[in-house]
Amino acid sequence: MVPVEYYLVLSAAVFSIGLYGLLTRENALLFLMSVELMLNAANINFVAFSLQWGNLTGQVMSLFVMGLAAAEVAVGIGIILVLYRNFKDVDVTVPQSMRW
């Protein structure tokens, strides 16, 4: 059996990569990918602690987080499409405001 600490280190690494991507990138698609990495790191934690404590609460919570991630991607892709249609670029530093 794999110790829980290994899962926590993996989760911290994935979360750090996602946070780095969120803070340094200017592309809106990379923003979405970075947020997905951060949510997946939270899922790893939920499942690891669920395994440690022997109940299904963490696994059920990770299913809710997956649903939240799917909704976040749907809204994010819509915003990115509007951004591309109005500014012909998905760089988040170009638009100062989203106007009609």
mmCIF file of N, CA and C in Angstrom:
data_model
loop_
_atom_site.group_PDB
_atom_site.id
_atom_site.type_symbol
_atom_site.label_atom_id
_atom_site.label_comp_id
_atom_site.label_asym_id
_atom_site.label_seq_id
_atom_site.Cartn_x
_atom_site.Cartn_y
_atom_site.Cartn_z
ATOM 1 N N MET A 1 0.841 -1.189 0.000
ATOM 2 C CA MET A 1 0.000 0.000 0.000
ATOM 3 C C MET A 1 0.884 1.249 0.000
ATOM 4 N N VAL A 2 0.497 2.205 -0.770
ATOM 5 C CA VAL A 2 1.260 3.444 -0.900
ATOM 6 C C VAL A 2 0.900 4.370 0.265
ATOM 7 N N PRO A 3 1.908 4.936 0.940
ATOM 8 C CA PRO A 3 1.606 5.864 2.047
ATOM 9 C C PRO A 3 0.904 7.134 1.552
ATOM 10 N N VAL A 4 0.127 7.719 2.434
ATOM 11 C CA VAL A 4 -0.640 8.915 2.086
ATOM 12 C C VAL A 4 0.280 10.096 1.781
ATOM 13 N N GLU A 5 1.452 10.105 2.374
ATOM 14 C CA GLU A 5 2.370 11.218 2.156
ATOM 15 C C GLU A 5 2.775 11.343 0.689
ATOM 16 N N TYR A 6 2.882 10.219 -0.004
ATOM 17 C CA TYR A 6 3.222 10.271 -1.425
ATOM 18 C C TYR A 6 2.122 10.953 -2.228
ATOM 19 N N TYR A 7 0.883 10.657 -1.874
ATOM 20 C CA TYR A 7 -0.243 11.318 -2.548
ATOM 21 C C TYR A 7 -0.234 12.819 -2.263
ATOM 22 N N LEU A 8 0.104 13.188 -1.046
ATOM 23 C CA LEU A 8 0.129 14.608 -0.692
ATOM 24 C C LEU A 8 1.247 15.346 -1.421
ATOM 25 N N VAL A 9 2.391 14.704 -1.576
ATOM 26 C CA VAL A 9 3.489 15.327 -2.320
ATOM 27 C C VAL A 9 3.103 15.478 -3.791
ATOM 28 N N LEU A 10 2.497 14.442 -4.360
ATOM 29 C CA LEU A 10 2.033 14.524 -5.748
ATOM 30 C C LEU A 10 1.005 15.639 -5.907
ATOM 31 N N SER A 11 0.090 15.721 -4.967
ATOM 32 C CA SER A 11 -0.942 16.759 -5.021
ATOM 33 C C SER A 11 -0.335 18.148 -4.904
ATOM 34 N N ALA A 12 0.629 18.314 -4.015
ATOM 35 C CA ALA A 12 1.287 19.619 -3.864
ATOM 36 C C ALA A 12 2.035 20.003 -5.134
ATOM 37 N N ALA A 13 2.676 19.022 -5.773
ATOM 38 C CA ALA A 13 3.394 19.310 -7.014
ATOM 39 C C ALA A 13 2.433 19.711 -8.130
ATOM 40 N N VAL A 14 1.340 18.985 -8.274
ATOM 41 C CA VAL A 14 0.355 19.309 -9.318
ATOM 42 C C VAL A 14 -0.274 20.673 -9.052
ATOM 43 N N PHE A 15 -0.588 20.951 -7.783
ATOM 44 C CA PHE A 15 -1.177 22.250 -7.443
ATOM 45 C C PHE A 15 -0.175 23.373 -7.718
ATOM 46 N N SER A 16 1.094 23.154 -7.405
ATOM 47 C CA SER A 16 2.110 24.183 -7.649
ATOM 48 C C SER A 16 2.287 24.456 -9.137
ATOM 49 N N ILE A 17 2.256 23.405 -9.941
ATOM 50 C CA ILE A 17 2.353 23.597 -11.391
ATOM 51 C C ILE A 17 1.153 24.395 -11.900
ATOM 52 N N GLY A 18 -0.040 24.072 -11.397
ATOM 53 C CA GLY A 18 -1.233 24.814 -11.792
ATOM 54 C C GLY A 18 -1.181 26.266 -11.355
ATOM 55 N N LEU A 19 -0.712 26.515 -10.138
ATOM 56 C CA LEU A 19 -0.605 27.887 -9.646
ATOM 57 C C LEU A 19 0.419 28.683 -10.440
ATOM 58 N N TYR A 20 1.545 28.048 -10.765
ATOM 59 C CA TYR A 20 2.552 28.714 -11.594
ATOM 60 C C TYR A 20 1.974 29.069 -12.965
ATOM 61 N N GLY A 21 1.250 28.138 -13.557
ATOM 62 C CA GLY A 21 0.639 28.408 -14.855
ATOM 63 C C GLY A 21 -0.393 29.514 -14.793
ATOM 64 N N LEU A 22 -1.121 29.571 -13.694
ATOM 65 C CA LEU A 22 -2.147 30.601 -13.546
ATOM 66 C C LEU A 22 -1.530 31.988 -13.371
ATOM 67 N N LEU A 23 -0.417 32.050 -12.680
ATOM 68 C CA LEU A 23 0.193 33.351 -12.399
ATOM 69 C C LEU A 23 1.083 33.874 -13.522
ATOM 70 N N THR A 24 1.583 32.990 -14.379
ATOM 71 C CA THR A 24 2.565 33.449 -15.367
ATOM 72 C C THR A 24 2.049 33.497 -16.800
ATOM 73 N N ARG A 25 0.966 32.839 -17.107
ATOM 74 C CA ARG A 25 0.507 32.772 -18.493
ATOM 75 C C ARG A 25 -0.442 33.911 -18.820
ATOM 76 N N GLU A 26 -0.503 34.251 -20.096
ATOM 77 C CA GLU A 26 -1.414 35.287 -20.572
ATOM 78 C C GLU A 26 -2.483 34.721 -21.490
ATOM 79 N N ASN A 27 -2.382 33.456 -21.827
ATOM 80 C CA ASN A 27 -3.336 32.816 -22.715
ATOM 81 C C ASN A 27 -4.510 32.287 -21.883
ATOM 82 N N ALA A 28 -5.719 32.592 -22.313
ATOM 83 C CA ALA A 28 -6.899 32.203 -21.547
ATOM 84 C C ALA A 28 -7.085 30.681 -21.513
ATOM 85 N N LEU A 29 -6.700 29.985 -22.573
ATOM 86 C CA LEU A 29 -6.805 28.526 -22.570
ATOM 87 C C LEU A 29 -5.854 27.913 -21.550
ATOM 88 N N LEU A 30 -4.678 28.480 -21.417
ATOM 89 C CA LEU A 30 -3.736 27.984 -20.415
ATOM 90 C C LEU A 30 -4.220 28.300 -18.998
ATOM 91 N N PHE A 31 -4.971 29.397 -18.846
ATOM 92 C CA PHE A 31 -5.607 29.673 -17.552
ATOM 93 C C PHE A 31 -6.541 28.531 -17.171
ATOM 94 N N LEU A 32 -7.381 28.126 -18.114
ATOM 95 C CA LEU A 32 -8.327 27.047 -17.835
ATOM 96 C C LEU A 32 -7.612 25.741 -17.503
ATOM 97 N N MET A 33 -6.550 25.457 -18.245
ATOM 98 C CA MET A 33 -5.800 24.238 -17.973
ATOM 99 C C MET A 33 -5.147 24.288 -16.595
ATOM 100 N N SER A 34 -4.679 25.444 -16.197
ATOM 101 C CA SER A 34 -4.052 25.588 -14.885
ATOM 102 C C SER A 34 -5.064 25.416 -13.762
ATOM 103 N N VAL A 35 -6.248 25.956 -13.942
ATOM 104 C CA VAL A 35 -7.291 25.781 -12.931
ATOM 105 C C VAL A 35 -7.695 24.314 -12.836
ATOM 106 N N GLU A 36 -7.740 23.637 -13.969
ATOM 107 C CA GLU A 36 -8.050 22.202 -13.961
ATOM 108 C C GLU A 36 -6.984 21.414 -13.196
ATOM 109 N N LEU A 37 -5.727 21.784 -13.366
ATOM 110 C CA LEU A 37 -4.671 21.119 -12.603
ATOM 111 C C LEU A 37 -4.854 21.330 -11.106
ATOM 112 N N MET A 38 -5.229 22.531 -10.719
ATOM 113 C CA MET A 38 -5.429 22.817 -9.302
ATOM 114 C C MET A 38 -6.615 22.036 -8.741
ATOM 115 N N LEU A 39 -7.673 21.922 -9.511
ATOM 116 C CA LEU A 39 -8.826 21.140 -9.056
ATOM 117 C C LEU A 39 -8.490 19.647 -8.984
ATOM 118 N N ASN A 40 -7.678 19.173 -9.917
ATOM 119 C CA ASN A 40 -7.265 17.771 -9.865
ATOM 120 C C ASN A 40 -6.372 17.495 -8.658
ATOM 121 N N ALA A 41 -5.574 18.469 -8.263
ATOM 122 C CA ALA A 41 -4.764 18.309 -7.056
ATOM 123 C C ALA A 41 -5.664 18.176 -5.825
ATOM 124 N N ALA A 42 -6.731 18.948 -5.788
ATOM 125 C CA ALA A 42 -7.681 18.815 -4.682
ATOM 126 C C ALA A 42 -8.345 17.445 -4.702
ATOM 127 N N ASN A 43 -8.650 16.945 -5.892
ATOM 128 C CA ASN A 43 -9.239 15.606 -6.003
ATOM 129 C C ASN A 43 -8.291 14.526 -5.488
ATOM 130 N N ILE A 44 -7.011 14.674 -5.778
ATOM 131 C CA ILE A 44 -6.039 13.704 -5.277
ATOM 132 C C ILE A 44 -6.044 13.700 -3.751
ATOM 133 N N ASN A 45 -6.106 14.879 -3.154
ATOM 134 C CA ASN A 45 -6.173 14.956 -1.691
ATOM 135 C C ASN A 45 -7.433 14.298 -1.147
ATOM 136 N N PHE A 46 -8.563 14.577 -1.759
ATOM 137 C CA PHE A 46 -9.821 13.992 -1.289
ATOM 138 C C PHE A 46 -9.775 12.468 -1.328
ATOM 139 N N VAL A 47 -9.298 11.924 -2.435
ATOM 140 C CA VAL A 47 -9.261 10.471 -2.572
ATOM 141 C C VAL A 47 -8.219 9.857 -1.642
ATOM 142 N N ALA A 48 -7.091 10.531 -1.454
ATOM 143 C CA ALA A 48 -6.058 10.001 -0.561
ATOM 144 C C ALA A 48 -6.558 9.934 0.882
ATOM 145 N N PHE A 49 -7.209 10.978 1.337
ATOM 146 C CA PHE A 49 -7.716 10.951 2.708
ATOM 147 C C PHE A 49 -8.907 10.021 2.849
ATOM 148 N N SER A 50 -9.653 9.864 1.792
ATOM 149 C CA SER A 50 -10.730 8.879 1.812
ATOM 150 C C SER A 50 -10.157 7.471 1.966
ATOM 151 N N LEU A 51 -9.058 7.222 1.286
ATOM 152 C CA LEU A 51 -8.397 5.927 1.415
ATOM 153 C C LEU A 51 -7.838 5.729 2.822
ATOM 154 N N GLN A 52 -7.266 6.781 3.385
ATOM 155 C CA GLN A 52 -6.669 6.675 4.713
ATOM 156 C C GLN A 52 -7.716 6.416 5.793
ATOM 157 N N TRP A 53 -8.820 7.114 5.729
ATOM 158 C CA TRP A 53 -9.841 6.984 6.763
ATOM 159 C C TRP A 53 -10.829 5.859 6.485
ATOM 160 N N GLY A 54 -10.818 5.304 5.296
ATOM 161 C CA GLY A 54 -11.645 4.151 5.000
ATOM 162 C C GLY A 54 -13.114 4.448 4.773
ATOM 163 N N ASN A 55 -13.439 5.667 4.352
ATOM 164 C CA ASN A 55 -14.822 5.980 4.021
ATOM 165 C C ASN A 55 -14.895 6.566 2.615
ATOM 166 N N LEU A 56 -16.089 6.776 2.137
ATOM 167 C CA LEU A 56 -16.281 7.233 0.760
ATOM 168 C C LEU A 56 -16.548 8.730 0.644
ATOM 169 N N THR A 57 -16.442 9.455 1.730
ATOM 170 C CA THR A 57 -16.769 10.876 1.708
ATOM 171 C C THR A 57 -15.863 11.646 0.752
ATOM 172 N N GLY A 58 -14.569 11.375 0.788
ATOM 173 C CA GLY A 58 -13.638 12.073 -0.098
ATOM 174 C C GLY A 58 -13.860 11.748 -1.560
ATOM 175 N N GLN A 59 -14.232 10.499 -1.838
ATOM 176 C CA GLN A 59 -14.489 10.118 -3.225
ATOM 177 C C GLN A 59 -15.749 10.781 -3.756
ATOM 178 N N VAL A 60 -16.765 10.894 -2.907
ATOM 179 C CA VAL A 60 -17.994 11.583 -3.318
ATOM 180 C C VAL A 60 -17.707 13.067 -3.537
ATOM 181 N N MET A 61 -16.885 13.637 -2.662
ATOM 182 C CA MET A 61 -16.536 15.045 -2.823
ATOM 183 C C MET A 61 -15.745 15.271 -4.115
ATOM 184 N N SER A 62 -14.892 14.326 -4.466
ATOM 185 C CA SER A 62 -14.135 14.483 -5.715
ATOM 186 C C SER A 62 -15.057 14.399 -6.930
ATOM 187 N N LEU A 63 -16.132 13.633 -6.841
ATOM 188 C CA LEU A 63 -17.111 13.624 -7.939
ATOM 189 C C LEU A 63 -17.787 14.979 -8.088
ATOM 190 N N PHE A 64 -18.097 15.623 -6.962
ATOM 191 C CA PHE A 64 -18.675 16.969 -7.029
ATOM 192 C C PHE A 64 -17.682 17.964 -7.623
ATOM 193 N N VAL A 65 -16.411 17.823 -7.273
ATOM 194 C CA VAL A 65 -15.391 18.718 -7.830
ATOM 195 C C VAL A 65 -15.249 18.497 -9.331
ATOM 196 N N MET A 66 -15.376 17.254 -9.784
ATOM 197 C CA MET A 66 -15.328 16.990 -11.224
ATOM 198 C C MET A 66 -16.502 17.646 -11.943
ATOM 199 N N GLY A 67 -17.663 17.625 -11.335
ATOM 200 C CA GLY A 67 -18.818 18.313 -11.910
ATOM 201 C C GLY A 67 -18.605 19.812 -11.952
ATOM 202 N N LEU A 68 -18.027 20.353 -10.895
ATOM 203 C CA LEU A 68 -17.710 21.778 -10.860
ATOM 204 C C LEU A 68 -16.695 22.122 -11.950
ATOM 205 N N ALA A 69 -15.715 21.258 -12.158
ATOM 206 C CA ALA A 69 -14.702 21.506 -13.191
ATOM 207 C C ALA A 69 -15.328 21.489 -14.582
ATOM 208 N N ALA A 70 -16.275 20.587 -14.803
ATOM 209 C CA ALA A 70 -16.945 20.542 -16.104
ATOM 210 C C ALA A 70 -17.746 21.820 -16.353
ATOM 211 N N ALA A 71 -18.428 22.307 -15.331
ATOM 212 C CA ALA A 71 -19.182 23.557 -15.473
ATOM 213 C C ALA A 71 -18.238 24.739 -15.687
ATOM 214 N N GLU A 72 -17.116 24.722 -15.005
ATOM 215 C CA GLU A 72 -16.140 25.800 -15.154
ATOM 216 C C GLU A 72 -15.577 25.829 -16.572
ATOM 217 N N VAL A 73 -15.330 24.682 -17.145
ATOM 218 C CA VAL A 73 -14.823 24.624 -18.516
ATOM 219 C C VAL A 73 -15.876 25.117 -19.500
ATOM 220 N N ALA A 74 -17.129 24.756 -19.275
ATOM 221 C CA ALA A 74 -18.196 25.200 -20.183
ATOM 222 C C ALA A 74 -18.318 26.725 -20.182
ATOM 223 N N VAL A 75 -18.303 27.323 -19.011
ATOM 224 C CA VAL A 75 -18.389 28.785 -18.925
ATOM 225 C C VAL A 75 -17.112 29.421 -19.462
ATOM 226 N N GLY A 76 -15.971 28.838 -19.133
ATOM 227 C CA GLY A 76 -14.698 29.394 -19.589
ATOM 228 C C GLY A 76 -14.546 29.368 -21.094
ATOM 229 N N ILE A 77 -14.961 28.283 -21.732
ATOM 230 C CA ILE A 77 -14.881 28.214 -23.192
ATOM 231 C C ILE A 77 -15.787 29.262 -23.827
ATOM 232 N N GLY A 78 -16.951 29.490 -23.235
ATOM 233 C CA GLY A 78 -17.833 30.547 -23.742
ATOM 234 C C GLY A 78 -17.179 31.915 -23.655
ATOM 235 N N ILE A 79 -16.529 32.187 -22.544
ATOM 236 C CA ILE A 79 -15.846 33.479 -22.389
ATOM 237 C C ILE A 79 -14.682 33.586 -23.367
ATOM 238 N N ILE A 80 -13.964 32.502 -23.565
ATOM 239 C CA ILE A 80 -12.833 32.530 -24.502
ATOM 240 C C ILE A 80 -13.319 32.747 -25.928
ATOM 241 N N LEU A 81 -14.442 32.153 -26.300
ATOM 242 C CA LEU A 81 -14.983 32.366 -27.644
ATOM 243 C C LEU A 81 -15.386 33.821 -27.859
ATOM 244 N N VAL A 82 -15.990 34.437 -26.858
ATOM 245 C CA VAL A 82 -16.340 35.860 -26.966
ATOM 246 C C VAL A 82 -15.079 36.705 -27.043
ATOM 247 N N LEU A 83 -14.086 36.349 -26.259
ATOM 248 C CA LEU A 83 -12.817 37.069 -26.284
ATOM 249 C C LEU A 83 -12.168 36.981 -27.658
ATOM 250 N N TYR A 84 -12.165 35.805 -28.241
ATOM 251 C CA TYR A 84 -11.553 35.637 -29.564
ATOM 252 C C TYR A 84 -12.363 36.355 -30.643
ATOM 253 N N ARG A 85 -13.694 36.302 -30.531
ATOM 254 C CA ARG A 85 -14.520 36.940 -31.551
ATOM 255 C C ARG A 85 -14.357 38.458 -31.526
ATOM 256 N N ASN A 86 -14.214 39.038 -30.342
ATOM 257 C CA ASN A 86 -14.113 40.494 -30.248
ATOM 258 C C ASN A 86 -12.703 41.026 -30.491
ATOM 259 N N PHE A 87 -11.676 40.271 -30.081
ATOM 260 C CA PHE A 87 -10.313 40.797 -30.126
ATOM 261 C C PHE A 87 -9.371 40.005 -31.022
ATOM 262 N N LYS A 88 -9.859 38.916 -31.640
ATOM 263 C CA LYS A 88 -9.058 38.070 -32.528
ATOM 264 C C LYS A 88 -7.804 37.523 -31.836
ATOM 265 N N ASP A 89 -7.872 37.351 -30.523
ATOM 266 C CA ASP A 89 -6.762 36.816 -29.748
ATOM 267 C C ASP A 89 -7.313 36.304 -28.416
ATOM 268 N N VAL A 90 -6.639 35.340 -27.835
ATOM 269 C CA VAL A 90 -7.080 34.838 -26.523
ATOM 270 C C VAL A 90 -6.132 35.290 -25.421
ATOM 271 N N ASP A 91 -5.374 36.344 -25.689
ATOM 272 C CA ASP A 91 -4.497 36.932 -24.689
ATOM 273 C C ASP A 91 -5.342 37.747 -23.717
ATOM 274 N N VAL A 92 -5.222 37.481 -22.431
ATOM 275 C CA VAL A 92 -6.084 38.140 -21.453
ATOM 276 C C VAL A 92 -5.629 39.550 -21.111
ATOM 277 N N THR A 93 -4.455 39.953 -21.594
ATOM 278 C CA THR A 93 -4.000 41.322 -21.302
ATOM 279 C C THR A 93 -4.487 42.324 -22.343
ATOM 280 N N VAL A 94 -5.016 41.854 -23.467
ATOM 281 C CA VAL A 94 -5.433 42.760 -24.546
ATOM 282 C C VAL A 94 -6.716 43.503 -24.182
ATOM 283 N N PRO A 95 -7.792 42.842 -23.803
ATOM 284 C CA PRO A 95 -9.027 43.586 -23.535
ATOM 285 C C PRO A 95 -8.963 44.312 -22.188
ATOM 286 N N GLN A 96 -9.398 45.551 -22.202
ATOM 287 C CA GLN A 96 -9.491 46.310 -20.955
ATOM 288 C C GLN A 96 -10.871 46.158 -20.322
ATOM 289 N N SER A 97 -11.882 45.972 -21.184
ATOM 290 C CA SER A 97 -13.245 45.735 -20.702
ATOM 291 C C SER A 97 -14.014 44.971 -21.775
ATOM 292 N N MET A 98 -14.952 44.186 -21.338
ATOM 293 C CA MET A 98 -15.772 43.420 -22.271
ATOM 294 C C MET A 98 -17.055 44.231 -22.521
ATOM 295 N N ARG A 99 -17.119 44.893 -23.659
ATOM 296 C CA ARG A 99 -18.276 45.720 -23.986
ATOM 297 C C ARG A 99 -19.088 45.050 -25.063
ATOM 298 N N TRP A 100 -20.336 45.456 -25.174
ATOM 299 C CA TRP A 100 -21.206 44.920 -26.225
ATOM 300 C C TRP A 100 -20.732 45.463 -27.491
#
